[in-house]
Short mmCIF file of C-alpha atoms in Angstrom, two decimals:
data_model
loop_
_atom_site.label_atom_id
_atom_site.label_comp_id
_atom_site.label_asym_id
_atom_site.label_seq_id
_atom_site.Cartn_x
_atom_site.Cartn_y
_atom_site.Cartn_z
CA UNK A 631 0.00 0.00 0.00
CA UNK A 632 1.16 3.31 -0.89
CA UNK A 633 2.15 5.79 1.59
CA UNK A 634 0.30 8.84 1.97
CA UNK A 635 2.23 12.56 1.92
CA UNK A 636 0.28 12.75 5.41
CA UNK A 637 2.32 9.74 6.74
CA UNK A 638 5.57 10.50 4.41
CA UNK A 639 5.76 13.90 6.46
CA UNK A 640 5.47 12.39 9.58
CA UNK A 641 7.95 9.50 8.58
CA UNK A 642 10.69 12.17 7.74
CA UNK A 643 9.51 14.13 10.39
CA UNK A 644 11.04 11.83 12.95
CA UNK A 645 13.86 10.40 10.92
CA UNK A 646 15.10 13.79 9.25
CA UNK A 647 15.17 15.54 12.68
CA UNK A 648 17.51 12.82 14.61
CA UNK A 649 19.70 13.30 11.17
CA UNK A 650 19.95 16.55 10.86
CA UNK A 651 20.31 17.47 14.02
CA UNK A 652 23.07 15.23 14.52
CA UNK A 653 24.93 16.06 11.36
CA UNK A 654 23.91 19.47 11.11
CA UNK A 655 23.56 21.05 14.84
CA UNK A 656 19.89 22.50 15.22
CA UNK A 657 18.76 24.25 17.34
CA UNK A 658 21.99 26.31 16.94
CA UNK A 659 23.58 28.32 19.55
CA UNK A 660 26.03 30.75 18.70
CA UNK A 661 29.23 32.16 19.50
CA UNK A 662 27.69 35.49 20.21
CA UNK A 663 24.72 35.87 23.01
CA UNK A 664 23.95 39.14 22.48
CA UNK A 665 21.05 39.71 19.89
CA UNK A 666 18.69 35.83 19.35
CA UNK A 667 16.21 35.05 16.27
CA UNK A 668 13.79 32.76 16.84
CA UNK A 669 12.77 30.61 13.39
CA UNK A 670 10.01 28.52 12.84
CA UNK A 671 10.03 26.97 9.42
CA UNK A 672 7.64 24.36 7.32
CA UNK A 673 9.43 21.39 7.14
CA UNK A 674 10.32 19.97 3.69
CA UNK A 675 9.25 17.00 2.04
CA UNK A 676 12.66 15.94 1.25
CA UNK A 677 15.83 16.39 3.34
CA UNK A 678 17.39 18.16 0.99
CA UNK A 679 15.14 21.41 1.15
CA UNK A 680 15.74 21.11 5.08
CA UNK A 681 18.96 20.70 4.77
CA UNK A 682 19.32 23.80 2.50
CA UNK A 683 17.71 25.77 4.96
CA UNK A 684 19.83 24.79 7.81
CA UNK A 685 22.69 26.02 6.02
CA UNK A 686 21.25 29.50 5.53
CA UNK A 687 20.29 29.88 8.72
CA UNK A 688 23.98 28.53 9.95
CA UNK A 689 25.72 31.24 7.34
CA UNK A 690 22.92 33.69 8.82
CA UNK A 691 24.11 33.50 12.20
CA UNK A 692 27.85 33.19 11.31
CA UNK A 693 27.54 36.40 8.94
CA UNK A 694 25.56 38.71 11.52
CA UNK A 695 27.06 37.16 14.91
CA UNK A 696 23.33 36.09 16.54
CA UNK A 697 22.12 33.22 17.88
CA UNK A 698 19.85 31.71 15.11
CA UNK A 699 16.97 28.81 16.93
CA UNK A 700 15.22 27.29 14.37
CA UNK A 701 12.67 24.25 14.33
CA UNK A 702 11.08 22.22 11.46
CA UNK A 703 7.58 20.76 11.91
CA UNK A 704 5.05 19.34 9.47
CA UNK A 705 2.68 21.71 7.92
CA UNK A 706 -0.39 20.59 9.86
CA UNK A 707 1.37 21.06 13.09
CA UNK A 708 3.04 24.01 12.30
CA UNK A 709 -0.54 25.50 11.48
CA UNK A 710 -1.81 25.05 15.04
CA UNK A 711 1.42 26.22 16.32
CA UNK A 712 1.03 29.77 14.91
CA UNK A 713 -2.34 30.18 15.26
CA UNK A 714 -1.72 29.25 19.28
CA UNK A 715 1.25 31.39 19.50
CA UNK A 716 -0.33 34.45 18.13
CA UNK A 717 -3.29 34.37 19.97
CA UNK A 718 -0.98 33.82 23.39
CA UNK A 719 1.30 36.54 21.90
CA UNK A 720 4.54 34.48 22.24
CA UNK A 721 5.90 34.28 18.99
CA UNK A 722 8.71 33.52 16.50
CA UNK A 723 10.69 36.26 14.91
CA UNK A 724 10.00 34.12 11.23
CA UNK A 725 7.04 32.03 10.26
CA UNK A 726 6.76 30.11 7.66
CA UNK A 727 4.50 27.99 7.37
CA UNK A 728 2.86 26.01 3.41
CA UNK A 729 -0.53 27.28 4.83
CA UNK A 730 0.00 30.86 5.94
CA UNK A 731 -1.44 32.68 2.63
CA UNK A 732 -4.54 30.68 2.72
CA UNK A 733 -5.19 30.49 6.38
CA UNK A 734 -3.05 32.47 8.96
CA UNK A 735 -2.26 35.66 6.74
CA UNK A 736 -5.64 36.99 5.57
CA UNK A 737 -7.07 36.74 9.21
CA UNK A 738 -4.27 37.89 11.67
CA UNK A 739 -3.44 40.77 8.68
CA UNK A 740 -6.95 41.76 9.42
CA UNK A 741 -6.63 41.62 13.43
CA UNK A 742 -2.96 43.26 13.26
CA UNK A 743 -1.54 40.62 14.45
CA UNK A 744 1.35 41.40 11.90
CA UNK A 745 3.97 43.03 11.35
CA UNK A 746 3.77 45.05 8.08
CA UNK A 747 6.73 43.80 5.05
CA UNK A 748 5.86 46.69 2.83
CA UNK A 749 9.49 47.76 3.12
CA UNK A 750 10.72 44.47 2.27
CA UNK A 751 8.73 44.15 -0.65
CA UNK A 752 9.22 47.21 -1.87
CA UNK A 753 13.30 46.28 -1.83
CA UNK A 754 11.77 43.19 -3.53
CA UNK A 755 10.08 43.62 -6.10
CA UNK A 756 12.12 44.70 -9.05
CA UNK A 757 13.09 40.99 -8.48
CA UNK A 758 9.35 39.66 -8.43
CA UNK A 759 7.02 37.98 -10.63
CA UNK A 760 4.11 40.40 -10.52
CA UNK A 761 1.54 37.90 -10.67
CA UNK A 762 2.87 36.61 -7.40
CA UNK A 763 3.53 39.36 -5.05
CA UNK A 764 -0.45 40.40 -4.46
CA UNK A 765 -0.90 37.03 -2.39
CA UNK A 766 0.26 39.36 1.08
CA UNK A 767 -1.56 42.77 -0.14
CA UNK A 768 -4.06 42.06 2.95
CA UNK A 769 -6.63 44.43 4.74
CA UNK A 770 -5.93 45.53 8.29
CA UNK A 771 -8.92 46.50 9.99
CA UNK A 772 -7.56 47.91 13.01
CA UNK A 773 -5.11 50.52 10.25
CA UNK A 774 -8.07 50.69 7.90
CA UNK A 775 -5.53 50.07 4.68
CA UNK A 776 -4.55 47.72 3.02
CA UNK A 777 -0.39 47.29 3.13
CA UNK A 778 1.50 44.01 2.89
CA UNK A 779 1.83 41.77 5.95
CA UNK A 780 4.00 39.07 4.39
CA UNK A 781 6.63 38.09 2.08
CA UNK A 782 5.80 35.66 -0.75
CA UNK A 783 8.82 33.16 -1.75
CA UNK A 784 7.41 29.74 -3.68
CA UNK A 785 4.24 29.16 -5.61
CA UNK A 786 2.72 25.76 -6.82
CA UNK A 787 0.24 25.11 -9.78
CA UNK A 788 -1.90 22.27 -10.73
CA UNK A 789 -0.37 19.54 -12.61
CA UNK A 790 -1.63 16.12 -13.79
CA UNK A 791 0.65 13.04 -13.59
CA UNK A 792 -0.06 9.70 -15.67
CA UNK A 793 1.85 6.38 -15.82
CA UNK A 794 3.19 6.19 -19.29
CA UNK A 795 4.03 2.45 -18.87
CA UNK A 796 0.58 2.08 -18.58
CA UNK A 797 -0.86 3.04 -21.44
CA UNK A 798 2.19 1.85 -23.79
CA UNK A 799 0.89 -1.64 -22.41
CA UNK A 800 -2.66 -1.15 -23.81
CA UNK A 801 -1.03 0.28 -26.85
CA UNK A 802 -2.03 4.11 -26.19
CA UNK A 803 -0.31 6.55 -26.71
CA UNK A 804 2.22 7.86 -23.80
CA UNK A 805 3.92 10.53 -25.19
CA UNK A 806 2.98 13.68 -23.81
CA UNK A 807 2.59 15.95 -27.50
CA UNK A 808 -0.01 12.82 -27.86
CA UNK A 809 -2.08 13.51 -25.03
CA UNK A 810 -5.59 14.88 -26.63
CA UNK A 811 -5.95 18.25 -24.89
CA UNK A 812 -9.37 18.86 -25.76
CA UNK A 813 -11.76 18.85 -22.84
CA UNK A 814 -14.24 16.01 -23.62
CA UNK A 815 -11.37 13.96 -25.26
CA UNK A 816 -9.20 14.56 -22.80
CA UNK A 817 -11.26 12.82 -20.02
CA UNK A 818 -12.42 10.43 -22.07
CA UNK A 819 -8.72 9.20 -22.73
CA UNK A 820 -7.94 8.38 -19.15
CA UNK A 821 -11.39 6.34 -19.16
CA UNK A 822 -10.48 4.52 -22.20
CA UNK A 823 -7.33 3.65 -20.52
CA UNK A 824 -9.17 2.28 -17.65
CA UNK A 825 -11.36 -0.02 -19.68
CA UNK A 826 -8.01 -1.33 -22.04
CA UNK A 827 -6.61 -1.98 -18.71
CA UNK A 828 -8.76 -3.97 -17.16
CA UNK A 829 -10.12 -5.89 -20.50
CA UNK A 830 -6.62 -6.85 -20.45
CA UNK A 831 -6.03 -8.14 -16.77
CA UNK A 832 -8.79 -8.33 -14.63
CA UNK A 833 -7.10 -10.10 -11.79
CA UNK A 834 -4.03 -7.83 -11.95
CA UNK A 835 -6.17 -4.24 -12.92
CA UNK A 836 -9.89 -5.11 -11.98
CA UNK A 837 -9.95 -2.49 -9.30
CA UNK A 838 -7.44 0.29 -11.25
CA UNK A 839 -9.50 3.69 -12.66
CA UNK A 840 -8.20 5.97 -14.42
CA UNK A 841 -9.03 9.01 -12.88
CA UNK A 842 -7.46 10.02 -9.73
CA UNK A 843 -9.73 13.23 -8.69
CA UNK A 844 -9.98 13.69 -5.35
CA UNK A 845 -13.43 14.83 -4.36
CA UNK A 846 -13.89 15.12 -0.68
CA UNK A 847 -14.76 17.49 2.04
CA UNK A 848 -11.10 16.80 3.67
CA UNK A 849 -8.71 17.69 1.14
CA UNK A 850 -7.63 21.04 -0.31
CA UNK A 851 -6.65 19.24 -3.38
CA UNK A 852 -10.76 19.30 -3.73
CA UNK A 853 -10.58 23.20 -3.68
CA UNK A 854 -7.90 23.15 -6.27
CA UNK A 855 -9.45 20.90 -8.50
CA UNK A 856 -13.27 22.91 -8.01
CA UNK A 857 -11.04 26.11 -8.57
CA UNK A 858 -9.84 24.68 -11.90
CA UNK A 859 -12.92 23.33 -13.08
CA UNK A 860 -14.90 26.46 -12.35
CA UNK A 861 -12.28 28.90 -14.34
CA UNK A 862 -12.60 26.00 -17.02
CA UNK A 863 -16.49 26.83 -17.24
CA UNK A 864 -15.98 30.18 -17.57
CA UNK A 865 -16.70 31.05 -13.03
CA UNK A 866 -15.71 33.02 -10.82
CA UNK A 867 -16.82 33.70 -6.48
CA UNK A 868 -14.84 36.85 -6.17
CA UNK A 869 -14.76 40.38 -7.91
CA UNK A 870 -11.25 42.32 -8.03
CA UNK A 871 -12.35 44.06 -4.54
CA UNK A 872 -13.32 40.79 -2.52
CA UNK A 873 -16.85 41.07 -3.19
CA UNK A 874 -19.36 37.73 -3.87
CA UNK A 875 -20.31 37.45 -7.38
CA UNK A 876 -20.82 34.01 -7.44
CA UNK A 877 -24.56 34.36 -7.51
CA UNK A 878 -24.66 36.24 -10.26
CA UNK A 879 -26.11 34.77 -12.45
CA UNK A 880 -23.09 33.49 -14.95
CA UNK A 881 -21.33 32.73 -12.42
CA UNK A 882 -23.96 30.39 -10.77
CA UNK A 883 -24.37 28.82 -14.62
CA UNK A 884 -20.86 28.36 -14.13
CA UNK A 885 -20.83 27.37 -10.56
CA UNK A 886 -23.93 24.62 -11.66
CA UNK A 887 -21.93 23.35 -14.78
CA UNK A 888 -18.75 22.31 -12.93
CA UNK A 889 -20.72 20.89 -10.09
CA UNK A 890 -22.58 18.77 -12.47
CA UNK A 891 -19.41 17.89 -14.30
CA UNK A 892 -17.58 16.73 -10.84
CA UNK A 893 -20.87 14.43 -10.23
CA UNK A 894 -20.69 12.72 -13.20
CA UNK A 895 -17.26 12.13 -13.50
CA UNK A 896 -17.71 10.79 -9.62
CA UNK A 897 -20.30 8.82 -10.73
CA UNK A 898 -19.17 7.39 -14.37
CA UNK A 899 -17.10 4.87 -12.67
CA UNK A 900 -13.96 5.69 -13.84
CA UNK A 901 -12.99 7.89 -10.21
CA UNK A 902 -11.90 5.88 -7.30
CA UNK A 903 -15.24 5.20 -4.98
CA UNK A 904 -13.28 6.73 -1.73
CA UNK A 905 -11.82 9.57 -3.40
CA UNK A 906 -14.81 11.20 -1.65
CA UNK A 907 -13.08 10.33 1.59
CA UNK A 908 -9.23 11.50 0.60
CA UNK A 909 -7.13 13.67 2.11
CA UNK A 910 -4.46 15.47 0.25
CA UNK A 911 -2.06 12.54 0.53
CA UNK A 912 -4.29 9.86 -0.73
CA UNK A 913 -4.43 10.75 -4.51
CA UNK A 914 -0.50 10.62 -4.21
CA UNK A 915 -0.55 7.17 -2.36
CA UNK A 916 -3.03 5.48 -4.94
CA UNK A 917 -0.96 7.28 -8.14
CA UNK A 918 2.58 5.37 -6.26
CA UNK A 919 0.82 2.31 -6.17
CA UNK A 920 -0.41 2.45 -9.53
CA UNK A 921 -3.98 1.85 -8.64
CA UNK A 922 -4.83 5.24 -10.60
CA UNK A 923 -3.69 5.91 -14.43
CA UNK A 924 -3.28 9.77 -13.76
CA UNK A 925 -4.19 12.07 -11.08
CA UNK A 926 -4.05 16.50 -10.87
CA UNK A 927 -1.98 17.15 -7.90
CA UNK A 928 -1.26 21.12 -7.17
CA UNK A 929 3.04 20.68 -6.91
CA UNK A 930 5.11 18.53 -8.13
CA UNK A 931 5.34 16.37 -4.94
CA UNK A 932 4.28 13.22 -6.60
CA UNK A 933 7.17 13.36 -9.82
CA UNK A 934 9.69 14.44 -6.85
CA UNK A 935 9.20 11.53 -4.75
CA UNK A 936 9.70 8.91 -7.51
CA UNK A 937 13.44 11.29 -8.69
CA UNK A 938 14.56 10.49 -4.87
CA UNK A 939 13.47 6.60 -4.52
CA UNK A 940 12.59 5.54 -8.23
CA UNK A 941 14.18 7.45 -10.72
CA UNK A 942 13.49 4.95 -13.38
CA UNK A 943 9.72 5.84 -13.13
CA UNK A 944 10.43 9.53 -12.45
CA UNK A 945 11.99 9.47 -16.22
CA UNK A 946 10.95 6.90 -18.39
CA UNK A 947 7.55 5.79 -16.60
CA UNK A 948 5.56 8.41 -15.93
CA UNK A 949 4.99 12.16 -17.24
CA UNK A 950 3.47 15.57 -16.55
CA UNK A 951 1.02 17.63 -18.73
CA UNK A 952 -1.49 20.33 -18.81
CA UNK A 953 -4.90 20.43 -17.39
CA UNK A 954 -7.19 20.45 -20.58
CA UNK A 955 -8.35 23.26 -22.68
CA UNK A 956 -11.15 25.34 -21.68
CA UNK A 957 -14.86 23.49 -22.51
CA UNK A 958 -15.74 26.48 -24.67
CA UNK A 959 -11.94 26.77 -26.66
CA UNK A 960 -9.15 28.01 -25.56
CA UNK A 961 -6.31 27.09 -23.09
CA UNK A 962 -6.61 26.67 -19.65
CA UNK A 963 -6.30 28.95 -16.57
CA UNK A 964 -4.12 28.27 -13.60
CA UNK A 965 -5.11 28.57 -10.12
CA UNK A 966 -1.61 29.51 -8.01
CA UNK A 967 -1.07 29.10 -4.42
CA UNK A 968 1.50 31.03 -3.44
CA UNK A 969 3.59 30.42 0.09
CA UNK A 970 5.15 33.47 2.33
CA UNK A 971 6.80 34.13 4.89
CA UNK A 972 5.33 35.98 7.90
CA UNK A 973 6.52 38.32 11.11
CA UNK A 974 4.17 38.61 13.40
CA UNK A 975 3.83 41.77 15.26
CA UNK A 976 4.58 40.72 18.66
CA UNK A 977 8.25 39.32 17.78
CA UNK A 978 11.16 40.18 19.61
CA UNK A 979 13.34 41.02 17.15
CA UNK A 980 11.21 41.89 14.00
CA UNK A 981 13.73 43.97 12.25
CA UNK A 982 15.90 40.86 12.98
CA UNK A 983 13.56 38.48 11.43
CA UNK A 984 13.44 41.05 8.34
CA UNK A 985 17.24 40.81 7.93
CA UNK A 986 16.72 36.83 7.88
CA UNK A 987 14.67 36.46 5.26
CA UNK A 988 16.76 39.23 2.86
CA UNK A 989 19.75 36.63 3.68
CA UNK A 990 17.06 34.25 2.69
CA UNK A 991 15.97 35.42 -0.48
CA UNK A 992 19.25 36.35 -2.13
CA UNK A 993 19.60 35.00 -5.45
CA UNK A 994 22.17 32.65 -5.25
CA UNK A 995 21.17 31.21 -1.44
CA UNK A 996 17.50 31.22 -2.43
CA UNK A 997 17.49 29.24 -5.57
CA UNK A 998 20.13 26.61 -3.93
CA UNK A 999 16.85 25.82 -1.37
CA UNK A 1000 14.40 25.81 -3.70
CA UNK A 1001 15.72 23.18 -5.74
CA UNK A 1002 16.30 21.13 -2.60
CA UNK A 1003 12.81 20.00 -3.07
CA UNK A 1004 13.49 19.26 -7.01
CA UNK A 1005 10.80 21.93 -8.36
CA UNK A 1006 7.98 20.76 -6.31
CA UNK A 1007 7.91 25.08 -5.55
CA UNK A 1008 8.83 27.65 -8.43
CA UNK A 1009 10.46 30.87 -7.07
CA UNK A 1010 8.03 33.97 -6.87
CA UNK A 1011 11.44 36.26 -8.07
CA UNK A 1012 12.25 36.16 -12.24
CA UNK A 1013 15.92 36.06 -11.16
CA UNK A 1014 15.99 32.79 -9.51
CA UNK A 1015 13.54 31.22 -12.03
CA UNK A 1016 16.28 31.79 -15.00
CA UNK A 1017 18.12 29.23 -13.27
CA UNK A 1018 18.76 26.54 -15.96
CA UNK A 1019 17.27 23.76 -13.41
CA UNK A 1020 13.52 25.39 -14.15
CA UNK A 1021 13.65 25.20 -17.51
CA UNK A 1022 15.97 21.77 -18.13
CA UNK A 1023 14.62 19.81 -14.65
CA UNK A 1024 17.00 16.65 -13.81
CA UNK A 1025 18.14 16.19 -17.45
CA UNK A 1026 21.03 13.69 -17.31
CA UNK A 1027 20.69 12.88 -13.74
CA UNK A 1028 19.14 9.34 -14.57
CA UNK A 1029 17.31 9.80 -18.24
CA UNK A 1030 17.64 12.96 -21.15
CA UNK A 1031 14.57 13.92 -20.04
CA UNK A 1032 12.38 15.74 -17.71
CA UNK A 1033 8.64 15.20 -18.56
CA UNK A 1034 7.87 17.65 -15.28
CA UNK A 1035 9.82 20.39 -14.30
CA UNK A 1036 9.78 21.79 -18.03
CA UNK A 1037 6.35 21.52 -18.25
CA UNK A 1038 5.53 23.35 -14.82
CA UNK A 1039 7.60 26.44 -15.86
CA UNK A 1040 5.76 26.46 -18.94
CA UNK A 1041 2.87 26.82 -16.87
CA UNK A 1042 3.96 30.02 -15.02
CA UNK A 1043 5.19 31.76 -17.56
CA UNK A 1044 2.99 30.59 -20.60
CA UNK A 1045 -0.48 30.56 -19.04
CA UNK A 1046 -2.89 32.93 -17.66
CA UNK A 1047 -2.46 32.16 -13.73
CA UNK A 1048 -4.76 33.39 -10.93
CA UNK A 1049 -3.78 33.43 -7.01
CA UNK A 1050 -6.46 31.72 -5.14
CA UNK A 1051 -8.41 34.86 -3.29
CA UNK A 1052 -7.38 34.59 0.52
CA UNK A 1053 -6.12 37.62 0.31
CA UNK A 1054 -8.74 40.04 -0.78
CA UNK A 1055 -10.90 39.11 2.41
CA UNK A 1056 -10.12 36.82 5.19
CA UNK A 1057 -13.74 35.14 4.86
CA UNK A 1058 -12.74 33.31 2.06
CA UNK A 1059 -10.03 31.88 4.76
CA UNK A 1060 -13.25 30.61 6.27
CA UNK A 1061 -14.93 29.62 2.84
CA UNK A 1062 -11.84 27.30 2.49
CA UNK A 1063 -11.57 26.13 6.00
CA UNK A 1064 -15.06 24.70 5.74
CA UNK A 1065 -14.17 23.22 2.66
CA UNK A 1066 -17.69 24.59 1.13
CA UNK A 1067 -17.35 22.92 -2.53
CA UNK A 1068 -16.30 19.98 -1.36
CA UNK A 1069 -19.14 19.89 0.61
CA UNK A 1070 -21.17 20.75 -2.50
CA UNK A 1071 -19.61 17.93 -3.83
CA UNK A 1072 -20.98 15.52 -1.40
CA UNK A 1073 -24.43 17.25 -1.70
CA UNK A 1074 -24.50 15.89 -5.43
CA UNK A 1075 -22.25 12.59 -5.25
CA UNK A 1076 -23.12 11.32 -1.50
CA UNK A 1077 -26.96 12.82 -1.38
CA UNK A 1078 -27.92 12.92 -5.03
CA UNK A 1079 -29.08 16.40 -4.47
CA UNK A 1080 -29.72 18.04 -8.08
CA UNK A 1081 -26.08 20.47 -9.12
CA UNK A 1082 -28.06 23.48 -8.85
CA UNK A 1083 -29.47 22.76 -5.81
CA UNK A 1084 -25.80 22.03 -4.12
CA UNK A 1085 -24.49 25.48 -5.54
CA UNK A 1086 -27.40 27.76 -4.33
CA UNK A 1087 -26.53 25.87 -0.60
CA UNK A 1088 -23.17 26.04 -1.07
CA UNK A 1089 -23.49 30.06 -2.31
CA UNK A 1090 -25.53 31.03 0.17
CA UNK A 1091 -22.91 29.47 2.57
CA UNK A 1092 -20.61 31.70 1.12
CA UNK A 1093 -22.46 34.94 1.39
CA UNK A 1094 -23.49 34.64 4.97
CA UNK A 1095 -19.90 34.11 6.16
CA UNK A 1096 -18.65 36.98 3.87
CA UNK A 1097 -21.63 39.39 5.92
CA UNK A 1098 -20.12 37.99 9.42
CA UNK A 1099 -16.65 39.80 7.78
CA UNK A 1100 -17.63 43.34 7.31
#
């Protein structure tokens, strides 16, 4: 059985802290015991990021003569951690955490709880991607302005991963280029694959499908893969200032039509029955065990994994390529998270923690940590994404090929991309907590309640917890 990322994160939680700490010295105490930054960073899915880090924050403290203490812990633990420690106001200097734009930054922004980085981005953003940097632009209701209260570094897009060995052994094609990109023949593909497959082998592929879409209330992957869909059908919940649109009414049409689309997919046979029950790691743990023919993942955590323990699959096995063109024409839209770094406003030494990331961010220091974690992240600066490693991948470190990194750049740069809308209002923190369309979702696969029926509940869901905002 496959492992999920859930239980891959805590695995290296344990093992990766014994190693690093023994051959790398956290939490480190310095020479000097005069000034003390206090770190509290995401830890990485591969010891390579983490170790990367460690580094800069050893240089850091060498470089500037302070005591540098700083933890790793896995993203769902880290979450409660800052949430807790800025409500008991005993903070970090640095947070960074892989859910701070979506859930701590538009809400503690709002309360003040922050410090403000518009000086840091300002020094910033010649280097920036300009699609990126908005993701901190949050509303502080205590100043009345808007300002930025973080510092965006990394961003992730939605990708979807297929075995190519798979359909080579039905005779489909696995080339990428050969992938139909049109939307109806797109899906269908992965369900002809499906049926080949298990016409072939029943014993051996009788319980494979072919689409790995997670559609639960538990995962976020569900919000991505909503997200998608709805831009896909022409959607959208928010207007440029934060305010609901969704119920207008093409945006409900919309709203209906990608509802509808999610239940019959669900439904058709060709989605794994408890993909209504996944979490974020389960798509990746049925795509590793090759129980799924492709799945859309939002990083490129599932390719990575397989370049550290299989890279025979990573190169010649399995491939990356686009979500589908638009239903109506044209070529797809690309939700973007993007990650940041926070100070919150009670630190001890916020100026400190302001110098850290700068040392952080540099160029040369920056895109060395990045590609600890083999692409799963693109930088949000243009500087550090003209590093030959975005656009070439692992080429010649175990095939001539990269079928993913390549491809994910392409994304950024190519498509149209849209950051997910935490940050106009911190009630759509609270839409996403809930998980509202994935609850939709469950109206219309679990309850057999009618698509249009789902998205007035789910709508009016929205707009009530928008009005508690104000």
């Amino acid at each position: 059985m496959g492992q999920t990322r859930r239980d891959f994160l805590k695995t290296t939680s344990a093992a990766g802290a014994g190693a690093l700490s023994g051959a790398l010295g956290f939490p480190m105490v310095s020479r000097a015991q005069g000034r003390k930054l206090v770190v509290w960073w995401n830890r990485g899915y591969y010891k390579e990021e983490d170790e990367a880090m460690i580094k800069i924050a050893q240089d850091f403290q060498k470089a500037k003569n302070v005591e540098v203490d700083i933890s790793f812990t896995i993203q769902e633990d880290l979450l409660k951690k800052i949430i807790a420690a800025i409500q008991a106001r005993r903070v970090p200097d640095v947070a960074f955490c892989f859910y701070n734009d979506w859930e701590v930054m538009p809400n503690y922004a709002w309360q003040d709880k922050l410090a403000e980085t518009t000086d840091v981005i300002t020094e910033l953003k010649p280097r920036y991607n300009e699609k990126f940097v908005q993701v901190a632009y949050c509303y502080n209701n205590v100043a009345k302005k808007r300002a930025y209260y973080g510092v965006p570094i990394e961003a992730q897009i939605m990708h979807i991963h297929y075995w190519r060995d798979l359909l080579k052994e039905v005779g489909m094609a696995d080339d990428p280029d050969k992938i139909p990109l049109k939307w109806d023949e797109y899906w269908d593909y992965w369900k002809k694959a499906q049926d080949a497959l298990r016409k072939k082998d029943p014993a051996k592929y009788g319980k494979l499908y072919g689409i790995g879409m997670t559609e639960s209330t538990r995962g976020s992957d569900t919000i991505y893969n909503f997200e998608m869909a709805l831009l896909s059908f022409g959607g959208q919940l928010l207007d440029q200032d934060g305010k609901v649109i969704a119920d207008q009414p093409k945006n409900r049409e919309a709203i209906v039509k990608t509802l509808h689309w999610f239940a019959d997919l669900y439904n058709s046979g060709y989605v794994p029955p408890d993909a209504i029950n996944w979490s974020d790691g389960d798509n990746n743990a049925n795509f590793h065990s090759k129980s799924i023919v492709m799945t859309p993942n939002p990083s490129l955590s599932i390719p990575a994994h397989h370049f550290f323990n299989a890279p025979d699959n990573y190169f010649f096995k399995m491939a990356t390529v686009e979500w589908p063109d638009n239903p109506g024409g044209g070529k797809a839209s690309y939700m973007v998270a993007v990650k940041t770094i926070l100070v919150p406003k009670d630190a001890k030494a916020p100026d400190l923690g302001k110098e850290f990331i700068r040392f952080v961010l540099e160029p040369n220091r920056f895109a060395q940590y990045i590609k600890g974690a083999n692409g799963r992240w693109f930088p949000a600066f243009n500087d550090v994404a003209k590093d030959p490693f975005f656009a070439k991948g692992q080429v010649g470190k175990g095939g001539p090929v990269d079928y993913h990194i390549p491809l994910a750049t392409k994304l950024y740069l190519e498509r149209n991309v849209k950051v997910f809308d935490h940050w106009k209002s911190p009630a759509n923190s609270q839409v996403y907590a809930e998980n509202i369309w994935g609850k939709a979702m469950a109206r219309t696969n679990v309850d057999k309640w009618a698509a249009d029926k789902a998205a007035d509940e789910a709508i009016g869901r929205m707009k009530t917890i928008f009005t508690q905002w104000r």
